Coordinates of C-alpha atoms in Angstrom, one line a residue:
Chain A
X24 CA -33.9 149.7 -2.2
X25 CA -33.7 148.9 1.7
X26 CA -34.8 145.7 2.4
X27 CA -35.0 144.2 6.1
X28 CA -35.3 140.3 7.0
X29 CA -36.4 139.4 10.2
X30 CA -34.9 136.4 11.3
X31 CA -35.3 133.6 13.9
X32 CA -33.4 131.1 15.7
X33 CA -35.0 127.8 15.8
X34 CA -33.9 124.5 16.6
X35 CA -32.3 122.4 13.6
X36 CA -35.2 120.8 11.6
X37 CA -33.9 117.1 12.5
X38 CA -33.4 117.9 16.6
X39 CA -35.3 115.6 19.0
X40 CA -37.7 117.5 21.0
X41 CA -37.5 117.2 24.9
X42 CA -38.8 119.1 27.5
X43 CA -38.4 119.3 31.2
X44 CA -39.4 116.8 33.8
X45 CA -42.6 119.2 34.7
X46 CA -42.6 120.0 30.7
X47 CA -43.1 123.5 31.2
X48 CA -39.6 124.1 29.5
X49 CA -37.9 123.2 26.0
X50 CA -34.5 121.8 26.9
X51 CA -32.1 123.3 24.7
X52 CA -28.9 121.5 25.8
X53 CA -27.4 119.1 23.1
X54 CA -29.7 121.0 20.3
X55 CA -28.2 122.7 17.7
X56 CA -29.6 125.7 16.5
X57 CA -30.2 127.4 13.0
X58 CA -31.7 130.2 10.9
X59 CA -35.2 129.1 10.7
X60 CA -35.7 127.9 7.0
X61 CA -38.6 130.0 6.0
X62 CA -36.5 133.0 7.2
X63 CA -33.4 131.7 5.0
X64 CA -35.7 131.5 1.8
X65 CA -36.8 135.3 2.5
X66 CA -32.8 135.8 2.9
X67 CA -32.0 134.5 -0.1
X68 CA -35.1 136.4 -2.0
X69 CA -33.9 139.7 -0.2
X70 CA -30.0 139.2 -1.5
X71 CA -31.4 138.5 -5.2
X72 CA -33.7 141.6 -4.8
X73 CA -30.7 143.9 -3.6
X74 CA -28.0 142.9 -6.2
X75 CA -30.6 143.5 -9.1
X76 CA -31.9 146.7 -7.8
X77 CA -28.8 148.4 -6.0
X78 CA -30.3 147.9 -2.4
X79 CA -29.0 146.7 0.7
X80 CA -30.3 143.7 3.1
X81 CA -30.5 144.4 6.8
X82 CA -31.5 141.2 8.9
X83 CA -33.2 142.0 12.4
X84 CA -33.7 139.5 15.5
X85 CA -35.2 139.8 18.5
X86 CA -33.0 137.2 21.1
X87 CA -30.7 137.3 23.5
X88 CA -26.6 137.1 22.6
X89 CA -26.8 133.2 22.1
X90 CA -28.3 133.8 18.6
X91 CA -25.4 135.7 17.4
X92 CA -24.1 132.6 15.2
X93 CA -27.3 132.7 13.4
X94 CA -27.1 136.2 12.7
X95 CA -23.6 135.5 11.5
X96 CA -24.6 133.0 8.8
X97 CA -27.3 135.3 7.4
X98 CA -24.4 137.8 7.1
X99 CA -22.4 135.1 5.4
X100 CA -25.4 133.9 3.3
X101 CA -25.4 138.1 2.2
X102 CA -26.9 140.4 4.2
X103 CA -24.9 143.6 4.5
X104 CA -25.8 144.3 8.3
X105 CA -27.7 142.9 11.4
X106 CA -29.9 144.6 14.1
X107 CA -30.6 142.6 17.4
X108 CA -33.0 143.7 19.9
X109 CA -31.5 142.5 23.0
X110 CA -34.5 140.8 24.4
X111 CA -36.2 137.0 25.1
X112 CA -38.8 137.0 22.5
X113 CA -41.7 136.4 24.6
X114 CA -44.9 136.4 22.2
X115 CA -45.9 137.4 18.6
X116 CA -47.2 140.7 20.2
X117 CA -43.9 141.6 21.9
X118 CA -41.9 140.9 18.9
X119 CA -43.7 142.8 16.3
X120 CA -43.7 145.6 18.2
X121 CA -39.8 145.6 19.1
X122 CA -39.4 145.3 14.9
X123 CA -42.1 147.6 14.6
X124 CA -40.4 150.2 16.9
X125 CA -37.2 150.1 14.9
X126 CA -38.5 150.2 11.7
X127 CA -40.6 153.4 12.4
X128 CA -36.9 155.0 13.4
X129 CA -35.2 153.7 10.5
X130 CA -37.5 152.7 7.4
X131 CA -37.3 150.2 5.2
X132 CA -38.9 149.6 1.4
X133 CA -40.0 146.1 2.2
X134 CA -39.7 143.7 5.0
X135 CA -39.4 140.1 4.3
X136 CA -40.1 137.1 6.8
X137 CA -40.0 133.4 6.9
X138 CA -43.7 132.9 6.3
X139 CA -43.9 131.0 9.9
X140 CA -40.9 129.7 12.3
X141 CA -40.6 126.1 12.3
X142 CA -40.7 126.2 16.3
X143 CA -43.9 128.3 17.1
X144 CA -45.4 127.7 13.8
X145 CA -47.7 130.6 14.1
X146 CA -47.1 132.9 11.3
X147 CA -48.3 136.0 13.4
X148 CA -45.4 137.9 13.7
X149 CA -45.3 139.3 9.8
X150 CA -48.8 140.3 9.5
X151 CA -48.5 142.0 13.2
X152 CA -45.4 144.1 12.0
X153 CA -47.7 144.8 9.0
X154 CA -50.4 146.3 11.2
X155 CA -48.5 148.3 13.6
X156 CA -46.6 150.0 10.7
X157 CA -50.1 150.3 8.9
X158 CA -48.6 148.4 5.4
X159 CA -49.8 145.8 3.4
X160 CA -48.6 142.5 3.9
X161 CA -48.8 139.2 1.9
X162 CA -48.0 136.2 4.2
X163 CA -48.2 133.3 2.0
X164 CA -46.0 134.7 -1.3
X165 CA -45.1 132.3 -3.7
X166 CA -43.1 134.9 -6.0
X167 CA -42.0 138.2 -5.8
X168 CA -40.8 140.4 -8.5
X169 CA -40.3 144.5 -8.3
X170 CA -41.3 146.5 -11.0
X171 CA -41.4 150.9 -11.1
X172 CA -41.7 150.6 -7.1
X173 CA -44.5 148.0 -7.3
X174 CA -44.4 144.5 -6.2
X175 CA -46.1 141.8 -8.3
X176 CA -46.6 139.4 -5.6
X177 CA -48.2 135.7 -6.2
X178 CA -50.5 134.6 -3.3
X179 CA -51.7 131.6 -2.3
X180 CA -55.2 131.5 -1.5
X181 CA -57.7 128.5 -0.6
X182 CA -57.8 126.1 -3.5
X183 CA -55.5 128.3 -6.1
X184 CA -53.4 131.3 -6.0
X185 CA -54.1 135.2 -7.0
X186 CA -51.3 137.7 -8.5
X187 CA -51.5 140.9 -6.2
X188 CA -50.0 144.4 -7.3
X189 CA -48.6 145.6 -3.7
X190 CA -47.5 149.2 -3.3
X191 CA -44.2 149.8 -1.2
X192 CA -43.3 149.5 1.6
X193 CA -44.8 146.3 2.4
X194 CA -44.1 142.7 4.3
X195 CA -44.1 139.4 2.9
X196 CA -43.9 136.2 4.2
X197 CA -41.6 134.0 2.1
X198 CA -42.6 130.1 1.0
X199 CA -40.4 127.2 -0.6
X200 CA -40.1 128.0 -4.0
X201 CA -39.6 131.9 -4.0
X202 CA -36.2 131.8 -4.0
X203 CA -33.1 129.5 -4.3
X204 CA -31.2 128.8 -1.1
X205 CA -28.1 130.1 -0.9
X206 CA -25.0 128.4 0.5
X207 CA -22.3 130.9 2.4
X208 CA -19.0 130.7 -0.1
X209 CA -15.9 131.1 2.1
X210 CA -15.6 134.9 1.2
X211 CA -19.3 135.6 2.8
X212 CA -18.4 133.6 5.8
X213 CA -14.9 135.3 6.6
X214 CA -16.5 139.2 5.8
X215 CA -19.7 138.3 8.4
X216 CA -17.4 138.4 10.9
X217 CA -16.5 142.0 10.4
X218 CA -20.0 143.2 8.8
X219 CA -21.8 145.6 11.5
X220 CA -23.9 143.7 14.1
X221 CA -25.8 146.7 16.0
X222 CA -27.5 145.6 19.4
X223 CA -30.4 148.0 20.4
X224 CA -32.2 147.3 23.7
X225 CA -36.2 146.3 23.9
X226 CA -38.9 148.9 24.2
X227 CA -41.5 148.2 26.7
X228 CA -44.2 145.9 25.5
X229 CA -46.7 144.0 27.3
X230 CA -46.7 140.3 27.2
X231 CA -49.8 138.7 26.2
X232 CA -49.5 134.8 26.4
X233 CA -47.2 132.5 27.8
X234 CA -46.2 128.7 27.1
X235 CA -48.2 126.5 29.9
X236 CA -46.7 123.6 29.2
X237 CA -45.6 121.1 26.6
X238 CA -47.0 117.8 25.7
X239 CA -45.6 115.3 22.9
X240 CA -48.2 113.4 20.7
X241 CA -49.4 110.4 21.7
X242 CA -47.1 107.3 19.8
X243 CA -49.1 105.6 17.2
X244 CA -49.7 101.9 18.4
X245 CA -47.5 99.3 16.0
X246 CA -48.3 99.2 12.3
X247 CA -50.7 96.7 10.9
X248 CA -49.6 95.2 7.6
X249 CA -51.9 94.4 4.8
X250 CA -50.8 91.7 2.3
X251 CA -50.1 93.3 -1.3
X252 CA -51.7 90.8 -2.8
X253 CA -55.2 91.8 -0.9
X254 CA -54.2 95.6 -1.1
X255 CA -57.9 96.2 -2.1
X256 CA -59.2 95.2 1.6
X257 CA -57.5 98.3 2.8
X258 CA -61.0 100.4 2.5
X259 CA -62.9 97.7 4.4
X260 CA -60.4 97.6 7.1
X261 CA -60.4 101.6 7.2
X262 CA -64.3 101.6 7.5
X263 CA -64.7 98.8 10.2
X264 CA -61.6 100.0 12.1
X265 CA -61.3 103.8 12.1
X266 CA -64.1 104.8 10.5
X267 CA -62.3 107.5 8.2
X268 CA -63.8 106.7 5.2
Chain B
X1 CA -70.4 140.0 26.1
X2 CA -70.3 137.4 23.4
X3 CA -68.2 135.1 21.0
X4 CA -67.8 136.3 17.6
X5 CA -66.8 134.1 14.9
X6 CA -65.7 135.3 11.7
X7 CA -66.9 133.0 8.9
X8 CA -65.4 132.6 5.6
X9 CA -67.1 132.3 2.4
X10 CA -65.9 131.2 -1.5
X11 CA -67.9 132.8 -4.1
X12 CA -70.5 133.5 -1.9
X13 CA -70.8 130.1 -0.1
X14 CA -69.6 128.4 3.2
X15 CA -67.6 125.2 3.3
X16 CA -67.1 122.7 5.6
X17 CA -64.1 124.9 7.7
X18 CA -66.8 127.8 8.4
X19 CA -69.0 125.2 10.1
X20 CA -66.5 123.7 12.2
X21 CA -65.8 127.5 13.2
X22 CA -69.0 127.9 14.4
X23 CA -69.5 124.8 15.9
X24 CA -66.2 125.3 17.9
X25 CA -67.8 128.9 18.4
X26 CA -71.1 127.3 20.0
X27 CA -69.2 125.1 22.1
X28 CA -67.1 127.7 23.7
X29 CA -69.6 130.3 24.0
X30 CA -71.5 127.4 25.8
X31 CA -68.7 127.3 28.5
X32 CA -68.3 130.5 28.7
X33 CA -72.2 131.2 29.0
X34 CA -72.2 133.9 26.2
X35 CA -74.2 134.2 23.2
X36 CA -72.6 133.3 19.8
X37 CA -72.5 135.8 16.8
X38 CA -71.3 134.9 13.3
X39 CA -70.0 137.6 11.0
X40 CA -69.7 136.9 7.3
X41 CA -67.7 139.3 4.9
X42 CA -68.8 139.8 1.4
X43 CA -71.7 139.1 -1.0
X44 CA -73.5 136.0 0.4
X45 CA -77.3 135.3 0.1
X46 CA -79.7 135.2 3.2
X47 CA -80.2 131.7 2.8
X48 CA -76.5 131.0 2.8
X49 CA -76.4 133.4 5.8
X50 CA -79.3 131.4 7.9
X51 CA -77.1 128.5 7.5
X52 CA -75.1 129.5 10.3
X53 CA -78.0 129.3 12.7
X54 CA -77.9 125.2 11.7
X55 CA -74.7 125.4 13.8
X56 CA -75.7 127.6 16.6
X57 CA -75.3 131.2 15.7
X58 CA -77.7 133.1 17.1
X59 CA -77.1 136.2 15.5
X60 CA -75.6 136.8 11.9
X61 CA -74.4 139.9 11.3
X62 CA -73.6 140.5 7.3
X63 CA -71.2 143.0 6.1
X64 CA -72.1 142.9 2.3
X65 CA -70.7 146.4 0.9
X66 CA -69.7 146.1 -2.5
X67 CA -66.3 147.1 -1.7
X68 CA -65.9 143.9 0.6
X69 CA -66.8 141.5 -2.4
X70 CA -63.2 140.8 -3.1
X71 CA -60.6 139.5 -0.1
X72 CA -58.5 142.5 1.3
X73 CA -57.0 141.2 4.5
X74 CA -56.7 144.6 5.9
X75 CA -60.3 145.8 5.3
X76 CA -61.2 142.2 6.4
X77 CA -59.4 142.6 9.7
X78 CA -60.6 146.1 10.2
X79 CA -64.3 145.1 9.9
X80 CA -63.7 142.2 12.4
X81 CA -62.2 144.3 14.9
X82 CA -65.3 146.8 14.6
X83 CA -67.9 143.9 14.7
X84 CA -65.8 142.7 17.9
X85 CA -66.5 146.1 19.7
X86 CA -69.9 146.7 18.7
X87 CA -70.8 143.3 20.0
X88 CA -68.1 143.3 22.8
X89 CA -66.8 140.2 22.0
X90 CA -64.4 138.5 24.4
X91 CA -63.1 135.9 22.0
X92 CA -62.7 136.0 18.2
X93 CA -62.4 132.7 16.5
X94 CA -61.9 132.1 12.5
X95 CA -60.4 129.5 10.7
X96 CA -56.5 129.1 10.5
X97 CA -56.7 129.1 6.4
X98 CA -54.4 131.2 4.4
X99 CA -56.8 134.5 5.0
X100 CA -57.7 133.5 8.6
X101 CA -54.0 133.5 9.0
X102 CA -53.3 136.7 7.5
X103 CA -56.3 138.7 9.3
X104 CA -56.4 137.2 12.9
X105 CA -53.2 138.7 14.0
X106 CA -53.9 142.2 12.7
X107 CA -57.3 141.9 14.5
X108 CA -55.3 140.9 17.5
X109 CA -52.9 144.0 17.2
X110 CA -56.2 146.2 16.6
X111 CA -57.9 144.7 19.7
X112 CA -54.4 144.5 22.1
X113 CA -55.6 140.8 22.4
X114 CA -54.1 137.7 23.3
X115 CA -53.8 135.6 20.1
X116 CA -53.9 131.6 19.9
X117 CA -53.4 130.3 16.3
X118 CA -53.6 127.3 14.7
X119 CA -56.0 125.9 18.0
X120 CA -56.8 122.0 17.8
X121 CA -58.9 121.7 20.5
X122 CA -61.7 123.5 22.5
X123 CA -59.5 125.7 25.1
X124 CA -59.4 124.8 28.9
X125 CA -61.5 127.9 30.3
X126 CA -61.7 126.8 34.3
X127 CA -59.6 129.6 35.7
X128 CA -57.3 130.2 33.2
X129 CA -57.6 130.5 29.6
X130 CA -55.6 128.0 27.7
X131 CA -55.0 126.7 24.2
X132 CA -53.7 123.6 22.5
X133 CA -51.6 124.0 19.1
X134 CA -49.2 122.3 17.3
X135 CA -45.7 123.1 18.1
X136 CA -41.6 122.2 16.5
X137 CA -43.5 122.0 13.2
X138 CA -45.4 119.0 14.5
X139 CA -43.3 117.3 17.0
X140 CA -45.3 118.2 20.1
X141 CA -48.2 120.5 21.3
X142 CA -47.6 123.8 23.1
X143 CA -50.5 124.6 26.0
X144 CA -50.4 128.5 25.6
X145 CA -52.5 130.7 28.5
X146 CA -53.9 133.7 26.7
X147 CA -53.4 136.5 29.3
X148 CA -55.5 139.2 27.9
X149 CA -59.3 139.9 28.4
X150 CA -59.8 140.0 24.5
X151 CA -58.5 136.7 23.0
X152 CA -58.3 135.9 19.0
X153 CA -58.2 132.2 18.0
X154 CA -57.7 130.6 14.7
X155 CA -58.7 126.8 14.3
X156 CA -57.1 124.2 12.4
X157 CA -59.4 122.7 9.8
X158 CA -60.4 119.3 10.7
X159 CA -59.9 119.4 14.3
X160 CA -63.3 120.2 15.4
X161 CA -66.3 118.1 14.2
X162 CA -68.8 120.2 12.6
X163 CA -71.9 119.9 15.2
X164 CA -75.7 120.9 14.5
X165 CA -77.0 122.9 17.0
X166 CA -80.3 124.5 15.0
X167 CA -81.4 128.3 16.0
X168 CA -83.3 130.5 14.2
X169 CA -81.0 133.2 13.7
X170 CA -81.6 136.9 13.6
X171 CA -80.0 138.7 10.4
X172 CA -78.3 141.7 10.6
X173 CA -76.7 144.1 8.4
X174 CA -73.2 145.3 9.8
X175 CA -71.9 148.9 8.2
X176 CA -68.5 149.1 8.9
X177 CA -66.0 152.3 8.6
X178 CA -63.8 151.5 5.6
X179 CA -60.8 153.4 4.7
X180 CA -59.1 153.5 1.3
X181 CA -55.7 152.5 3.1
X182 CA -56.9 149.0 3.3
X183 CA -57.6 148.7 -0.5
X184 CA -54.0 149.2 -1.4
X185 CA -53.5 145.7 -2.8
X186 CA -54.8 145.5 -5.9
X187 CA -56.0 141.9 -7.1
X188 CA -54.7 141.3 -10.7
X189 CA -55.9 137.9 -11.2
X190 CA -57.1 135.0 -9.0
X191 CA -56.6 131.2 -10.2
X192 CA -58.9 129.0 -8.7
X193 CA -58.8 125.0 -9.5
X194 CA -63.0 124.6 -8.2
X195 CA -62.5 120.8 -9.5
X196 CA -60.0 120.1 -7.0
X197 CA -60.0 119.4 -3.5
X198 CA -58.1 121.9 -1.9
X199 CA -55.2 120.5 0.5
X200 CA -55.3 122.4 3.6
X201 CA -59.0 121.6 4.7
X202 CA -58.9 118.0 2.8
X203 CA -60.6 115.2 4.9
X204 CA -58.5 112.7 2.9
X205 CA -55.2 112.8 1.4
X206 CA -53.1 110.9 -1.2
X207 CA -49.3 111.8 -1.5
X208 CA -46.3 110.1 -3.1
X209 CA -42.8 110.7 -2.8
X210 CA -39.6 109.7 -5.3
X211 CA -40.5 106.3 -5.3
X212 CA -42.7 107.1 -8.2
X213 CA -39.8 107.6 -10.2
X214 CA -41.1 110.3 -12.4
X215 CA -43.5 113.0 -12.8
X216 CA -45.2 110.6 -15.8
X217 CA -46.2 108.2 -13.1
X218 CA -48.4 110.5 -11.2
X219 CA -51.7 109.6 -13.0
X220 CA -52.8 106.6 -10.6
X221 CA -52.3 108.8 -7.8
X222 CA -54.7 111.5 -9.2
X223 CA -56.9 108.9 -10.5
X224 CA -56.8 107.2 -6.7
X225 CA -57.4 110.6 -5.2
X226 CA -60.3 111.4 -7.5
X227 CA -61.8 107.9 -6.5
X228 CA -61.8 108.6 -3.3
X229 CA -62.8 112.5 -3.1
X230 CA -59.0 113.2 -1.8
X231 CA -56.5 116.0 -2.2
X232 CA -53.4 115.3 -3.6
X233 CA -49.9 116.0 -2.2
X234 CA -46.0 115.0 -2.6
X235 CA -42.6 115.0 -0.6
X236 CA -40.3 118.0 -0.3
X237 CA -37.6 116.0 -3.4
X238 CA -40.7 115.6 -5.7
X239 CA -41.7 119.6 -5.3
X240 CA -37.9 120.1 -5.3
X241 CA -37.8 118.0 -8.4
X242 CA -40.2 120.4 -10.4
X243 CA -42.8 116.8 -10.3
X244 CA -45.6 118.5 -8.4
X245 CA -45.8 122.4 -7.7
X246 CA -44.6 123.5 -4.3
X247 CA -48.0 124.0 -2.9
X248 CA -48.6 120.4 -3.0
X249 CA -45.5 119.7 -0.6
X250 CA -46.4 118.7 3.0
X251 CA -43.8 118.5 5.7
X252 CA -41.7 120.5 7.9
X253 CA -41.2 123.4 5.0
X254 CA -44.4 123.1 3.1
X255 CA -47.4 123.1 4.8
X256 CA -49.1 120.8 7.6
X257 CA -52.1 118.8 7.3
X258 CA -54.6 117.2 9.8
X259 CA -56.4 115.0 7.5
X260 CA -58.7 111.8 9.0
X261 CA -56.7 109.8 6.3
X262 CA -53.3 110.1 4.7
X263 CA -52.1 107.8 2.0
X264 CA -48.4 108.1 1.7
X265 CA -47.0 106.0 -1.5
X266 CA -43.2 105.6 -1.9
X267 CA -42.1 108.1 0.5
X268 CA -39.7 106.9 3.3
X269 CA -40.7 109.1 5.9
X270 CA -38.1 111.5 6.7
X271 CA -38.5 113.4 10.1
X272 CA -39.4 116.7 7.9
X273 CA -41.7 114.9 6.2
X274 CA -43.7 113.4 9.3
X275 CA -43.6 116.9 10.9
X276 CA -45.9 117.9 8.3
X277 CA -48.2 115.0 8.6
X278 CA -48.2 113.1 11.8
X279 CA -51.4 115.0 13.1
X280 CA -53.2 113.0 10.4
X281 CA -55.8 110.7 12.3
X282 CA -55.0 107.6 10.3
X283 CA -51.7 107.0 7.9
X284 CA -51.6 104.1 5.5
X285 CA -47.7 103.8 4.0
X286 CA -47.1 102.1 0.9
X287 CA -43.6 101.4 0.3
X288 CA -41.5 98.4 -1.3
X289 CA -39.0 98.8 1.3
X290 CA -40.3 97.3 4.4
X291 CA -37.5 99.2 6.4
X292 CA -38.7 102.4 5.5
X293 CA -39.0 104.6 8.6
X294 CA -42.5 105.8 7.8
X295 CA -44.0 102.2 8.4
X296 CA -42.9 103.1 12.3
X297 CA -45.3 106.5 12.2
X298 CA -48.2 104.4 10.4
X299 CA -51.2 102.7 11.3
X300 CA -51.7 100.3 8.5
X301 CA -48.7 99.7 6.1
X302 CA -48.3 97.7 2.5
X303 CA -44.6 96.4 1.9
X304 CA -45.0 96.3 -2.1
X305 CA -44.3 98.0 -5.5
X306 CA -46.3 101.2 -6.0
X307 CA -47.0 100.1 -9.3
X308 CA -48.6 96.9 -8.8
X309 CA -50.2 98.2 -5.5
X310 CA -51.8 101.3 -6.6
X311 CA -53.7 100.0 -9.5
X312 CA -55.2 97.6 -7.2
X313 CA -56.3 100.4 -4.5
X314 CA -58.0 102.2 -7.4
X315 CA -59.9 99.2 -8.4
X316 CA -61.0 98.5 -4.7
X317 CA -61.6 101.9 -4.0
X318 CA -64.1 102.5 -7.0
X319 CA -65.6 99.1 -5.7
X320 CA -65.8 100.5 -2.1
X321 CA -67.2 103.6 -3.3
X322 CA -69.6 101.7 -5.5
X323 CA -71.0 99.5 -2.7
X324 CA -71.7 102.9 -0.4
X325 CA -74.1 104.5 -2.8

C-alpha cells in the first residue's frame, strides 16, 4: 500500500501574527514554522496504516528550500521518503495542480491531507487534488479503516456523521481524533537526516488569486464584569446592549 | 450572464444557511447588475423551492433526479458546474458547510475558476473582485483578489443576514448528465441528531472547559444550551480527555465558529482556543480565576464558580425566555 501525505509549512499556532506596514505581506521574521497540525494527524494515520498493511509513506510539499526542516520533521515522524516541488505556493489551484501532476506520474493508493492548513484555513487543496485525479475525496474524515482494498470512513456532516465505503485510490482530509499524535523518537530524528528527499521542478500552472492585503480583527472593548450574585441579569444586558438574544 | 447560488437542503427542507446564501447572492447580483438563479439538488417540494423567491431568486433550477437524493459531492459538483455553464454564471455561491467545502473546490477546478473560501462579507466589486476571509485560524482577515472571469465562493454561516426580497420565482427542472463514477462512494449509514442544534451554523453556543472537572458535570451546560436554543461546544483538553466528542471541539485544530453569542464556562482562553471563537459577535466568559486570559477577549465576564453561576444562568434564561413568549 502506497500512501502519499501532503504537508504544509505554517506559522506556529502560538505565533503572534504581524504584517508589513502596507499590510500586503505576512512578516515571517522571528516566527517559528511547524508542520501544519492537521497534516501531522494525517501523517500519524498514514504511518499507522503503512505499518499495519506493509505499506510505505511518502510526504509531498510545495515550497522552497526554507521548508526542508518541516519535511525532515515529517520524515522523523515516520515517512519513508519525501518530495518537494520547488515552487512558491501561490493558491489552491496552483498547489493542487503541482501535486496532481506528480501523482499522475507516480500513483498512490491513498492520499491523506490535513482537512485545512492553519494559515489559510481554506480546505481546498485536498478536494482539488481529488478532482484533478478524478478520484473520491472525504474531506472531513473522523476515522479511517482499510478492509479488502476498500476504506471505511466516518465523515462529519451537518448535524451528525455518516459511514462511507470508499474505493481506492482516494483523498481523505484528517481531523483531530483520526490518529494519535506521534512524537518523533531519537532513532526517527537520526534516520530522517538520511532518508531520500527528492526535489522536482514545478509544472506550469495559472494563478487564479492573490492576497490583496491582510487586516487584524478590531480589538474588543474592555470586558464588562457582571456580579456573580446577579448573574441572571446577563440575558437582559445581552438583549438591551447587544441584541444577540 | 448570472449569479448562481447552490442551496443545500436537509431531508427536503432548506434551512437558515441556505437563505443567508440567497440573500448574499441577491445583494451581489444587484451590485453586478445580473439576475440571481438558485439551484437545488435532490428531492425538494415545489412549495419549498418557491421559498427561494422570498429572498430574491428570480429563477430556481431543480435537479430532483432520484439518483441525487443522497449527497454525492462529486455528482453535486458536476451538477453545479453544468448549471453554471447553462446559466453563464460569473459567480457561483454556496455555504461553507461541510458539504459546501467539499464541493466548491471541485466546481472551481471544473470551471477553471478562482475560489474564495469562508467568505465573511459581500465582495468588493469596483474594478477588482476582492473577498474577505478569515486567515491564520481567526487571528487575521485576508483580502483575496480573485483574478479569473468565473469565481466560486463559499460563504461562512452566520456572516450574512437573511434579507427578504420577495419575487415570484420561475421554477424549472434541471436535468444534468450524470456519470456512474461520481457515485463511487457508498453511504452505508447516516447518523443525524436532529434534536440538537448544529454547532457550525449555530447562532448561540454554550461551551465549557476543564473548569467543569469532569464529564458528569455537563448536564448543566446542556440544560443552559437547551433553554437558550444553543449548540454545545468544548475546549481541546475536554475532547482530548474524551469527556466530549471531538465534533464539539472549537479552536485552532477543532472547528472555527462565528455565532452571535458565545458563552465560555471554565475555559482559560489559550490562544489556540481564541483562534476558533474570536469571530463570535459577543463573548461571555464565566471563570473563577479573575486572571484567566479569556477575560481580555470577552465582552462580558462573570468571575465566579461555574457550579454556582450556571444554575443561576439557567433559572434566569428560563425566566427570560418565558418573558419573551
